[in-house]
Amino acid sequence: MKRPIKLIHNLVHLATQAAGGLLVAKHATSNAQGIYHEEENTSFAPPGKVYPIVWTGLYIALGSWLLNTTKE
């Protein structure tokens, strides 16, 4: 695969991973917001608004790792 095409392929792959992470995070947090606030949390529990950011970052990291470990 030529370098510019590979770069575009990688960017599309990462964007897909980010979109998937956003979609899953939005769905998960919308369903869990009430339960999360009702439960007794530990003192180090992050606020609920952090979860979409963290999950998106995890999906991007996973996509990056997959791109770097996949052989052509």
PDB file of C-alpha atoms in Angstrom, residues 3 5-6 11 14 24 26 29 35 46 57 70:
ATOM      1  CA  ARG A   3       2.149   5.794   1.954  1.00  0.00           C
ATOM      2  CA  ILE A   5      -3.245   5.752   0.882  1.00  0.00           C
ATOM      3  CA  LYS A   6      -2.080   4.006   4.054  1.00  0.00           C
ATOM      4  CA  LEU A  11      -7.101   8.007   9.715  1.00  0.00           C
ATOM      5  CA  LEU A  14      -9.052   5.749  13.861  1.00  0.00           C
ATOM      6  CA  VAL A  24     -20.970   3.404  23.118  1.00  0.00           C
ATOM      7  CA  LYS A  26     -23.071   8.097  25.075  1.00  0.00           C
ATOM      8  CA  THR A  29     -23.666   6.965  30.283  1.00  0.00           C
ATOM      9  CA  ILE A  35     -27.854   4.539  38.898  1.00  0.00           C
ATOM     10  CA  PRO A  46     -14.632  10.155  38.901  1.00  0.00           C
ATOM     11  CA  GLY A  57      -9.684   7.596  24.446  1.00  0.00           C
ATOM     12  CA  THR A  70      -1.513  -5.610  12.013  1.00  0.00           C
TER      13      THR A  70
END
